[in-house]
Coordinates of C-alpha atoms and ligand atoms in Angstrom, one line a residue:
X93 CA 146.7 81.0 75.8
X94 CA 143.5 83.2 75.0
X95 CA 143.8 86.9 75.7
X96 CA 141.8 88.5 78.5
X97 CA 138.3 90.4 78.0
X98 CA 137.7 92.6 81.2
X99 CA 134.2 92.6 82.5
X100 CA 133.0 96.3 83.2
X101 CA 129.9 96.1 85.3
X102 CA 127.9 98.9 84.9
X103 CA 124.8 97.5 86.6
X104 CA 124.7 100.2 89.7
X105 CA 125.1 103.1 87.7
X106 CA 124.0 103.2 83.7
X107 CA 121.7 100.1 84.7
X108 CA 120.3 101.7 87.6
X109 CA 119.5 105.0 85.3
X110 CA 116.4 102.5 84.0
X111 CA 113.6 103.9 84.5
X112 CA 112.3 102.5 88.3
X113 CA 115.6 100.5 88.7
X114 CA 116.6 103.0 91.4
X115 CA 118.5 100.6 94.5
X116 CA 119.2 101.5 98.0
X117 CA 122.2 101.3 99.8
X118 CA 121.9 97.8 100.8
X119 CA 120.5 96.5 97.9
X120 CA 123.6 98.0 96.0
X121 CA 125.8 96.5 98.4
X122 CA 124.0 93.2 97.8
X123 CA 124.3 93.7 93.8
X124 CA 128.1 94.6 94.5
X125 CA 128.9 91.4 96.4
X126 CA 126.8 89.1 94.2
X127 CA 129.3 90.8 91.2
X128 CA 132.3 90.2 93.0
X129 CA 131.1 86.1 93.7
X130 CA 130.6 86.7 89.5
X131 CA 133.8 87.6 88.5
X132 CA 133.6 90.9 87.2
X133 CA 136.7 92.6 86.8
X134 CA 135.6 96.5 87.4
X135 CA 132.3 97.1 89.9
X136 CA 130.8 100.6 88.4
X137 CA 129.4 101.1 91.7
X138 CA 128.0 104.7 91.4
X139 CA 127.9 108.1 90.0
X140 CA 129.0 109.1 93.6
X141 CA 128.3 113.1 92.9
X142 CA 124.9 112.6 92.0
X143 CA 123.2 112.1 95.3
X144 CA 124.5 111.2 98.9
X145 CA 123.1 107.4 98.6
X146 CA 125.3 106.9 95.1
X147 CA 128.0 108.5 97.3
X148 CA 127.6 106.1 100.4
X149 CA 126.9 103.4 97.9
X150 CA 129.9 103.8 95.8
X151 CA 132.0 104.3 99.8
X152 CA 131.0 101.2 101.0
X153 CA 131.0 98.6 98.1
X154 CA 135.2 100.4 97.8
X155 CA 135.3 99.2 101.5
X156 CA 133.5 96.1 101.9
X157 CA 133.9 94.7 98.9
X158 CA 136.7 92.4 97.9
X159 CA 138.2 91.4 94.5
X160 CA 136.8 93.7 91.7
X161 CA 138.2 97.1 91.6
X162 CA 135.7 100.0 92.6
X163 CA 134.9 102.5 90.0
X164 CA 133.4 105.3 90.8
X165 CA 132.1 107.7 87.5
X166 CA 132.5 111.4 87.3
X167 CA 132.1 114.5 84.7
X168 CA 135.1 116.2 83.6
X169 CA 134.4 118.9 86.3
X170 CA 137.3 118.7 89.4
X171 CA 134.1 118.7 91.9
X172 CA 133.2 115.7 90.8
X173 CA 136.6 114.1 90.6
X174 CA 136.7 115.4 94.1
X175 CA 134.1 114.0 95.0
X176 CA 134.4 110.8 93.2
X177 CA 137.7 110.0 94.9
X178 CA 136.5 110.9 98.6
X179 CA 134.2 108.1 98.1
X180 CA 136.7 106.2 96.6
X181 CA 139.8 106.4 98.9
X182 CA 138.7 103.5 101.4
X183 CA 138.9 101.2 98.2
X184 CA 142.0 99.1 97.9
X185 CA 141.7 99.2 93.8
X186 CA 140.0 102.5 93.4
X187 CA 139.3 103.4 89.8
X188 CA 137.6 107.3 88.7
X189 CA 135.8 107.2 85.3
X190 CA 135.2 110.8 84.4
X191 CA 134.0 111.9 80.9
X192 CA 133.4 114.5 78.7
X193 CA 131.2 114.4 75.4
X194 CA 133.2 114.5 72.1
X195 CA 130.6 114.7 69.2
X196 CA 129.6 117.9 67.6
X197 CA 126.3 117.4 68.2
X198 CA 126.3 117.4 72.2
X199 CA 128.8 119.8 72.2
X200 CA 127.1 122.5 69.9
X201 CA 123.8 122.0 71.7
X202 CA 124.2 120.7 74.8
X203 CA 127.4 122.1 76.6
X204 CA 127.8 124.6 74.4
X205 CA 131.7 123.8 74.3
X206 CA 134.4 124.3 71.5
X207 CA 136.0 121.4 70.2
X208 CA 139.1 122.7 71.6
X209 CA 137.6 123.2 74.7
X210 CA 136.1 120.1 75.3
X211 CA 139.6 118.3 74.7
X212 CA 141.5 121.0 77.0
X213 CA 138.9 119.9 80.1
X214 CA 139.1 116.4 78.8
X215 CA 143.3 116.3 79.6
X216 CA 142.8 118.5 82.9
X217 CA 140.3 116.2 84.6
X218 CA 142.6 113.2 83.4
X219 CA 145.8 114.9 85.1
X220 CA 143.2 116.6 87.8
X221 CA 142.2 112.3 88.8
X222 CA 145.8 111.1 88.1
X223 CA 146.1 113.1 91.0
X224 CA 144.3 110.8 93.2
X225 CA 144.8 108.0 91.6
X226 CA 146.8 105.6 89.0
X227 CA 143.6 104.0 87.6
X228 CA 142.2 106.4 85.3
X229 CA 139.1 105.9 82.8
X230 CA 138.3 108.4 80.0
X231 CA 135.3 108.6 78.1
X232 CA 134.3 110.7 75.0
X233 CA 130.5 110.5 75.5
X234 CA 129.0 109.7 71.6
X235 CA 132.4 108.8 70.6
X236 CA 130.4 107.3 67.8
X237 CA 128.7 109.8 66.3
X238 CA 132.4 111.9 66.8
X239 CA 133.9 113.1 63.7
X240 CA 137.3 110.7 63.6
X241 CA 139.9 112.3 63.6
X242 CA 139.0 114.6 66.5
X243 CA 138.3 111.7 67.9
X244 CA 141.5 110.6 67.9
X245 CA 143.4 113.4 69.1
X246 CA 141.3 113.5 72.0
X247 CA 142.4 109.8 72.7
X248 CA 145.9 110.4 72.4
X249 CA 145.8 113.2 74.5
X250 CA 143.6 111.7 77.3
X251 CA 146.5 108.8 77.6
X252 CA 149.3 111.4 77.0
X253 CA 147.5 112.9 80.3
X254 CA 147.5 109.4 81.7
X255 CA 144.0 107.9 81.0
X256 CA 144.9 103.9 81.4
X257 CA 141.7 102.5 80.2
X258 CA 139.6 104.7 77.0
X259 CA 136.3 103.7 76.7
X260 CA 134.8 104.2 73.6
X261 CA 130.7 104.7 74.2
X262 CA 127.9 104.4 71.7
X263 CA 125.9 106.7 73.9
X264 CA 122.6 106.7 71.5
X265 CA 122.9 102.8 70.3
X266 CA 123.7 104.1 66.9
X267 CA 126.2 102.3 65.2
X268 CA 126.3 98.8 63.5
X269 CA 128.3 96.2 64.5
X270 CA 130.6 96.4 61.1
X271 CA 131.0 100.3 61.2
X272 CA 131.8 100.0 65.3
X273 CA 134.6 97.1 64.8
X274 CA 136.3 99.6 62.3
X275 CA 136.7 102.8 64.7
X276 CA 138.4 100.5 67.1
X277 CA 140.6 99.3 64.9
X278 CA 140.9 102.4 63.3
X279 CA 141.6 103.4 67.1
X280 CA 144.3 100.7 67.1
X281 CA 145.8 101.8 63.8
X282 CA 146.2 105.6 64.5
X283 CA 146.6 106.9 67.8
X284 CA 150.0 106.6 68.4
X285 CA 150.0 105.6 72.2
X286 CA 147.3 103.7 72.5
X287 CA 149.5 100.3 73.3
X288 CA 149.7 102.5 76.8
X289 CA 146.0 102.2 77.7
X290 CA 143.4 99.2 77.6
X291 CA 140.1 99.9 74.7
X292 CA 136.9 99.6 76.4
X293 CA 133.6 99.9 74.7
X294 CA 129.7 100.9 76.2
X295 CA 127.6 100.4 73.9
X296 CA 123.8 101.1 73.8
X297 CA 121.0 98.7 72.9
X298 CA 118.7 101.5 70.9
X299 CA 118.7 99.0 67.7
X300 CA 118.9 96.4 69.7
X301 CA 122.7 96.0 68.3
X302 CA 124.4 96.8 72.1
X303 CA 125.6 93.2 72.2
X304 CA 126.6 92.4 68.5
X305 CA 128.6 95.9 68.5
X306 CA 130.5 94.9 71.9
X307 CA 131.1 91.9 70.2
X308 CA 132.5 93.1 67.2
X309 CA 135.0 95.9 68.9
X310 CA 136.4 93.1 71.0
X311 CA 137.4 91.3 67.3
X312 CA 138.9 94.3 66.4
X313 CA 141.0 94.7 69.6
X314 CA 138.5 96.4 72.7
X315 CA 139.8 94.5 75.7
X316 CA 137.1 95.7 78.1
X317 CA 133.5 95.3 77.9
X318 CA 131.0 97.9 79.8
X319 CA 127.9 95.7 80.2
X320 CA 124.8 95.4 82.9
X321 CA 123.4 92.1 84.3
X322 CA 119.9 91.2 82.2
X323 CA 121.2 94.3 80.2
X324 CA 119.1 97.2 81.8
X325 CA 120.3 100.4 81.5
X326 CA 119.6 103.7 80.3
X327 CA 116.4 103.8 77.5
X328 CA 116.3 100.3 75.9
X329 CA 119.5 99.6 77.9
X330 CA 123.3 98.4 77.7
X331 CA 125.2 95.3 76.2
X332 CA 124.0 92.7 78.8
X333 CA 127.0 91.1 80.6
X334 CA 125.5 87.2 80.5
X335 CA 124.9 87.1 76.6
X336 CA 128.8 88.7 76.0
X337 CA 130.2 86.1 78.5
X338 CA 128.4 83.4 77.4
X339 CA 129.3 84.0 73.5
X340 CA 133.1 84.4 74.7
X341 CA 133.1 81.2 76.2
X342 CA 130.4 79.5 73.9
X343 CA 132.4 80.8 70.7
X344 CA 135.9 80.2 71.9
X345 CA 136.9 77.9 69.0
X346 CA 136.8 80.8 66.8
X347 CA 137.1 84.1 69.1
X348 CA 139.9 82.9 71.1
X349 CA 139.1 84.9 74.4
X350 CA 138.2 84.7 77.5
X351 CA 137.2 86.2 80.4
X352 CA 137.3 85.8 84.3
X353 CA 133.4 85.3 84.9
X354 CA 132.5 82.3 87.1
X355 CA 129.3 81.6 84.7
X356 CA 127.6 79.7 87.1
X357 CA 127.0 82.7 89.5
X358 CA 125.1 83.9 86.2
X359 CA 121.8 83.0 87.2
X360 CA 122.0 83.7 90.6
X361 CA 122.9 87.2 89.4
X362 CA 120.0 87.3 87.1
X363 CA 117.7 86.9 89.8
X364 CA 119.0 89.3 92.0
X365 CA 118.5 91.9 89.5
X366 CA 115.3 91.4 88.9
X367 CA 114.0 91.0 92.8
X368 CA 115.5 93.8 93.3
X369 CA 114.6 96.1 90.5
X370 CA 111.5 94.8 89.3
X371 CA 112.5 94.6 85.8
X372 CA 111.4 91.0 85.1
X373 CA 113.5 89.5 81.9
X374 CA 111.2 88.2 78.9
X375 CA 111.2 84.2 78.7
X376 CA 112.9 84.0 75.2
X377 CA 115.7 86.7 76.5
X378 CA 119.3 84.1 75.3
X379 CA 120.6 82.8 78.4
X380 CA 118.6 84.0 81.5
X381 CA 115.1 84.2 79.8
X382 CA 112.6 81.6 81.7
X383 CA 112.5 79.5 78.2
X384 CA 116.8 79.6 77.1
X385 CA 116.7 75.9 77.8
X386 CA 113.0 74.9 77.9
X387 CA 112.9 72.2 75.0
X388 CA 109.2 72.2 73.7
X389 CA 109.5 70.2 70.1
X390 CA 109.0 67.0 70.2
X391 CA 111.9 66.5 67.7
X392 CA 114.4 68.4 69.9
X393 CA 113.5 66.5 73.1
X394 CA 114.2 63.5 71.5
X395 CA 117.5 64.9 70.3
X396 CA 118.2 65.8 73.5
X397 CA 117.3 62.6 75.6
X398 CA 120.1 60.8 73.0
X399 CA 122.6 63.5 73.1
X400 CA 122.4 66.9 74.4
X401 CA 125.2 68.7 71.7
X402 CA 122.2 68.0 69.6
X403 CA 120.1 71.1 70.2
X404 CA 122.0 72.7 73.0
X405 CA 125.1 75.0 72.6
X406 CA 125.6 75.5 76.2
X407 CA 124.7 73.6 79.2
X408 CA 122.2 74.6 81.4
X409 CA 124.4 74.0 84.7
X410 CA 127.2 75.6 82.9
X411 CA 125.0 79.5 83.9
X412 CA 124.2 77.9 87.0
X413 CA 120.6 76.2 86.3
X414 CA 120.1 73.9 88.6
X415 CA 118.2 70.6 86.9
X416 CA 115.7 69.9 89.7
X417 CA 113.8 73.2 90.6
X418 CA 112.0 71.7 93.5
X419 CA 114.0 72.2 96.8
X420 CA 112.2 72.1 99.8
X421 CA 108.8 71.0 101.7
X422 CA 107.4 71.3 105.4
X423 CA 109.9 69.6 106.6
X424 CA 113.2 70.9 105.7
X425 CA 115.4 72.5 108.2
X426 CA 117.1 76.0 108.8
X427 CA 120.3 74.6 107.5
X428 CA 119.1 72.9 104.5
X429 CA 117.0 76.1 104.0
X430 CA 120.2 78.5 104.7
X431 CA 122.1 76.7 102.4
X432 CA 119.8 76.7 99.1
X433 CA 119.8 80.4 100.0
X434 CA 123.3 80.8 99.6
X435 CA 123.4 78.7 96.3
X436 CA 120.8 81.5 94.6
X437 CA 123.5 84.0 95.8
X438 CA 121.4 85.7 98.7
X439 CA 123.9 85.5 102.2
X440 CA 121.6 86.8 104.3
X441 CA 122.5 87.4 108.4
X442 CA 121.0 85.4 110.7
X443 CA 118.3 87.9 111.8
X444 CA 117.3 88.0 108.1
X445 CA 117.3 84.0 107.9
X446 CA 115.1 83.9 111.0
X447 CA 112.9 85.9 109.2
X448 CA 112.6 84.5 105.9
X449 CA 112.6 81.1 107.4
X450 CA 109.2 81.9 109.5
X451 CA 107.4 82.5 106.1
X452 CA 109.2 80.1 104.4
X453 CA 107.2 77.9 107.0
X454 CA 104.1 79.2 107.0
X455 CA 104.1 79.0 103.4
X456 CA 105.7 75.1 103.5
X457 CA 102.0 74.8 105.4
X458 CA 99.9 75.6 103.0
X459 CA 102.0 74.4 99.7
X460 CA 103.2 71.1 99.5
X461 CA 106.6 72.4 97.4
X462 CA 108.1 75.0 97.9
X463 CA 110.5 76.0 94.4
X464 CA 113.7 78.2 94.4
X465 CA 111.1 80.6 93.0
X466 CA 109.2 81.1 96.2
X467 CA 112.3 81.3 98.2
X468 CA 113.4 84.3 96.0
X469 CA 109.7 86.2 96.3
X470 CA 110.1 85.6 100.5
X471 CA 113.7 86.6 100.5
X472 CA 112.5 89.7 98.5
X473 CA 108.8 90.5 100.1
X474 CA 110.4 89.6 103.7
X475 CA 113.7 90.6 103.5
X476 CA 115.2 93.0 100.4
X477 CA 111.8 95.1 100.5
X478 CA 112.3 96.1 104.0
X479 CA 115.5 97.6 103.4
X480 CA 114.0 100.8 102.9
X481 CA 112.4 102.7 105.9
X482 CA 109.5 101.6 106.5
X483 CA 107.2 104.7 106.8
X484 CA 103.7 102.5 106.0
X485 CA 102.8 99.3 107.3
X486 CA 100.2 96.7 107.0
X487 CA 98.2 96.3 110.0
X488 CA 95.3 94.4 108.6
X489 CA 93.2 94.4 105.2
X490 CA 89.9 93.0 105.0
X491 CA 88.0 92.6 101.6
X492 CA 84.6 91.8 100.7
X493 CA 83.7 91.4 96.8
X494 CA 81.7 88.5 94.7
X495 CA 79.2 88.5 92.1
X496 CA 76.8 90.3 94.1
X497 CA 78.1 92.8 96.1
X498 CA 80.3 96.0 95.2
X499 CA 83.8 95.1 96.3
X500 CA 85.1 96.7 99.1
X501 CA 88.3 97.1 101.3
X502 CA 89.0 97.9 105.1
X503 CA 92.7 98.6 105.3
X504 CA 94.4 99.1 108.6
X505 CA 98.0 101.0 108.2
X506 CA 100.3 102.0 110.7
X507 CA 101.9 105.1 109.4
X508 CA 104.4 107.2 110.7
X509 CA 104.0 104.5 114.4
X510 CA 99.7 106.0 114.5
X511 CA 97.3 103.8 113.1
X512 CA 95.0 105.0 110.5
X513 CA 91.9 103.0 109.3
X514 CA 89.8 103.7 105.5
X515 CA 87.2 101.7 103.8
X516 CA 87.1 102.3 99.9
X517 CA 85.1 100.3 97.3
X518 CA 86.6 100.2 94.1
X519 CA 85.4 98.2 90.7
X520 CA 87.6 95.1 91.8
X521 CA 89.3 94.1 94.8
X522 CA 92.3 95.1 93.8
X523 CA 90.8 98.4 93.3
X524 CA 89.1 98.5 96.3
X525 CA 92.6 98.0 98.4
X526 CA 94.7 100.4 96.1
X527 CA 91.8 103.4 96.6
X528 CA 91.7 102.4 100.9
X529 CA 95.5 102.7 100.7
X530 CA 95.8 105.4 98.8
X531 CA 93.0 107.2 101.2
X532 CA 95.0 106.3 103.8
X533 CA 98.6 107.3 103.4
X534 CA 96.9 110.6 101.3
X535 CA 99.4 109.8 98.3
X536 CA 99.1 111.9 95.3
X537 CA 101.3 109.4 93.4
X538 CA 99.8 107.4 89.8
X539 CA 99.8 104.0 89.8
X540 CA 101.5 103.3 85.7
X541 CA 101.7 99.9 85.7
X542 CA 100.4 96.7 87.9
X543 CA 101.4 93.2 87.2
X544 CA 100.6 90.5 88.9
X545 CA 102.5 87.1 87.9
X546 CA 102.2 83.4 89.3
X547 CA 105.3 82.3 90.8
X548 CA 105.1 78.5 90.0
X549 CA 102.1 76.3 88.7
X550 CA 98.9 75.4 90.8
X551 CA 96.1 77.3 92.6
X552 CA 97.9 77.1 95.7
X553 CA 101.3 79.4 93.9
X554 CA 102.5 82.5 95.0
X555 CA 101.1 85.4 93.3
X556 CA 104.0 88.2 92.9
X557 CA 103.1 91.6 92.4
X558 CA 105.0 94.3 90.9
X559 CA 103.6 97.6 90.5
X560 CA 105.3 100.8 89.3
X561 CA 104.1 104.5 90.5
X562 CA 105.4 107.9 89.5
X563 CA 105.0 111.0 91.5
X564 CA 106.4 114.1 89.5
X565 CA 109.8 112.8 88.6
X566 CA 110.3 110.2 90.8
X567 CA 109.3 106.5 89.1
X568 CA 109.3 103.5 91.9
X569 CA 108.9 99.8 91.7
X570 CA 107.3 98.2 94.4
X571 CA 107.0 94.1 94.7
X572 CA 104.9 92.5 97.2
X573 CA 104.3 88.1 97.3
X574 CA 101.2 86.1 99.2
X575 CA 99.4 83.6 97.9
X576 CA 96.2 85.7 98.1
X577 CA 96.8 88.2 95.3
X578 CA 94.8 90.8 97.0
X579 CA 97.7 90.7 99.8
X580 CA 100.5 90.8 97.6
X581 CA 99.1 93.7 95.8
X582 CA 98.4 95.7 99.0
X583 CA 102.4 94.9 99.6
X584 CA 103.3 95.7 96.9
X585 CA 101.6 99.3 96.8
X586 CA 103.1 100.1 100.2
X587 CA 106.5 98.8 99.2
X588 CA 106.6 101.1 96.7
X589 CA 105.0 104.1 98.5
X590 CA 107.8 103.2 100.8
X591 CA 110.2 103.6 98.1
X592 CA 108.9 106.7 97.0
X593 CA 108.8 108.2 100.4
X594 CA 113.0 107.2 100.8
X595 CA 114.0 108.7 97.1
X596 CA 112.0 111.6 98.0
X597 CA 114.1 112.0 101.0
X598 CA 117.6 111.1 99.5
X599 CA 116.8 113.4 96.8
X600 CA 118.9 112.7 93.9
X601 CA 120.8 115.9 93.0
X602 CA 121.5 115.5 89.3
X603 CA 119.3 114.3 86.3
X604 CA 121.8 112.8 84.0
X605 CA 121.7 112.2 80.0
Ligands
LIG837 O1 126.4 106.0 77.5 C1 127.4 106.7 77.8 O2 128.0 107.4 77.0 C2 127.8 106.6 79.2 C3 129.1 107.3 79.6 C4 129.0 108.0 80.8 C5 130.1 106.2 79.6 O3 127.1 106.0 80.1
LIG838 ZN1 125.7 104.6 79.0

């Protein structure tokens, strides 16, 4: 039988330190339960120190949650253990992850620790979270660019203290895949316990290596992967979970492991990522990218049509692509719309479904098909977006522009429950709505980057907005879906003044790495 890779998912807390990835409360539980329908074997499901929603996020994924254990991650500082385990205790597997950099390089100029000193806190904070709890995860922060055989001792001394998993990051995405597989085996080789804890590896996609190094510590013995759905993360971002998973099961001939995943949730989690965050995947990305099965050459469709092993290494179905995309017209009923729902891995209440399904309709009347695509921009636009408090609303928006005239916008917004009423003219319509709202609301925010995207072919598609705004050090992604593109982009601006309104008031309390 094949040994066991564990899947680490890291999503909610290195993949939410992306730039504009930043998720509510409900949006994490939503991540949390489409992980555990996944397969994942650990749920990183916060930093819960760092700011009351991580906390509340990381209390109530441990509580309402079931399957994956909860991991909760901390610094070697017994505050945050403390703190780590208060959210955690609900949790029926509870897991604390604290770490402490190794390298001389952070240590000299960032914590301004002694080598010594760094492994003294390292073994405290391991005995200081044994105290809570048996699961235990340590990691050396750079352990890559960490001179060896300090390394080492810090290892054996962490699992001495009882660390039951060591996680070996590559912080900066520094190493290559050869010069990685050899510190885990040289891991394997030389610290003399480490048959008492379970080598886990982070690794960082800098050189665009995160996956290739993951790949090559599991040869060499890691038996836990820390990875992200669509790999976001910090900077360029982490080893992304699909693409390990999928070479695991793809490779198994030769790799002879597996893991737990249930690859057809893998889409489904895909999408959920990216309503939610924003952060749309590129079409060539290997298995979720809009073109990993798309068959263009003439040569390879005819392959294909007469035997699919010709040019494909994986099925389709196999990551949960469905092979008709079309799904529902005018017609179709609350059931049959509930239950496509559920197959793209949104379980939404039946409030929410009441909801969605009124747009769903509206828009069933002026489409002929409707694709799993729309239903994911309504589910988002109607359902996900309005998570967050909604401190703006659209009343009304009015816009005049042509050939001829300036263009120019009437907005109507409810804010605050009083409704307010600007006219702006701008040098497009787009313009002209962004300069009313923005008049409106009085935001000092900048708008960095607008995008504006057709869900599915035809004049008649749904035009999905994402736009991305930063006001002092707060960066927000707001999404908004209509098929008049003025409309979506009006949403979403206001989704993510919205946004930007709620992390203003949840204030996070830490900047980290
Ligand atoms: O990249 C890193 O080193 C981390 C650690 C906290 C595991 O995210
Ligand atoms: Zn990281």
């Amino acid at each position: 039988m094949s040994e066991l890779v564990r899947i680490f998912d890291t999503t909610l807390r290195d993949g939410e330190q992306s730039p504009g990835a930043s998720m509510n409360v409900e949006e994490k539980l939503r991540v949390a339960h489409q992980l555990a329908r996944l397969g994942v074997d650990i749920i990183e499901a916060g930093f819960a120190v760092s700011s009351p929603g991580d906390f509340d996020a990381v209390r109530r994924i441990g509580q309402e949650v079931e399957g994956p254990v909860v991991c909760s991650l901390a610094r070697a500082i017994a505050k945050d253990i403390d703190v780590a385990w208060d959210a955690l205790k609900g949790a029926s597997k509870p897991r604390i992850h604290t770490f402490i950099s190794t390298s001389d390089i952070h240590l000299k100029y960032q914590f301004k620790l002694s080598r010594d000193e760094a492994l003294k806190r390292a073994v405290d904070m391991v005995t200081h979270a044994k105290g809570y709890v048996d699961d235990v995860e340590f990691s050396p922060m750079d352990a890559s660019r960490t001179e060896e055989s300090y390394l080492f001792e810090v290892l054996e001394a962490v699992i001495e203290a009882g660390a039951t998993t060591v996680n070996i990051p590559d912080t900066v995405g520094y190493a290559l895949p050869k010069q990685f597989g050899e510190l885990i085996k040289g891991i394997k080789e030389k610290v003399p316990n480490i048959d008492k804890a379970v080598i886990s590896v982070h690794c960082h996609n800098d050189l665009g290596l995160a996956v290739a190094n993951a790949l090559s510590a599991v040869v060499n013995g890691a038996r836990q992967v820390e990875c992200t759905i669509n790999g976001i993360g910090e900077r360029a971002g982490n080893s992304s979970l699909e693409e390990i998973v999928m070479i695991l099961k793809t490779r198994r001939d030769l790799l002879d492991l597996d893991t737990l995943i249930n690859t057809e949730q893998i889409i489904a989690s895909s999408r959920l990522i990216t309503g939610i965050t924003g952060m749309t995947v590129q079409p060539n990305k290997a298995i979720v990218g809009a073109n990993a099965f798309a068959h263009e050459s003439g040569i390879h469709q005819d392959g294909l049509l007469k035997e699919k092993t010709t040019y494909e290494i994986m099925s389709p179905e196999s990551v949960g692509l469905s092979k008709s995309t079309l799904v529902l017209g005018k017609h179709s009923g609350r059931h049959a719309f509930r239950t496509r729902l559920e197959e793209l891995g949104y379980n939404l209440t039946d409030g929410e479904i009441n909801k969605a399904f009124e747009r769903f309709k509206s828009l069933a009347d002026k489409k002929k098909e409707v694709f799993d695509e729309d239903l994911e921009a309504i589910v988002q636009d109607e359902v996900l977006s309005l998570a967050i408090p909604e401190r703006y609303k659209i009343v009304s928006l009015t816009i005049e522009s042509g050939t001829e005239s300036q263009p120019h916008a009437l907005v109507q917004l409810e804010v605050d429950g009083s409704l307010r009423r600007f006219e702006a003219v701008g040098d497009g319509a787009v313009d002209a709505a962004f300069r009313a709202i923005a008049n409106a609301t009085g935001t000092g925010s900048k708008l960095l980057h607008y995008a504006v995207n057709a869900i599915t072919g035809g004049t008649d598609a749904q035009g999905e907005v994402t736009v991305r705004i930063q006001e002092r050090e707060d960066i927000v992604i707001g999404q908004g879906a209509h098929t008049d593109i003025i409309v979506a982009s009006a949403r979403a601006y206001i989704n993510a003044l919205n946004r930007l309104e709620h992390k203003k008031k949840q204030g996070d309390m830490l900047d980290l790495f």
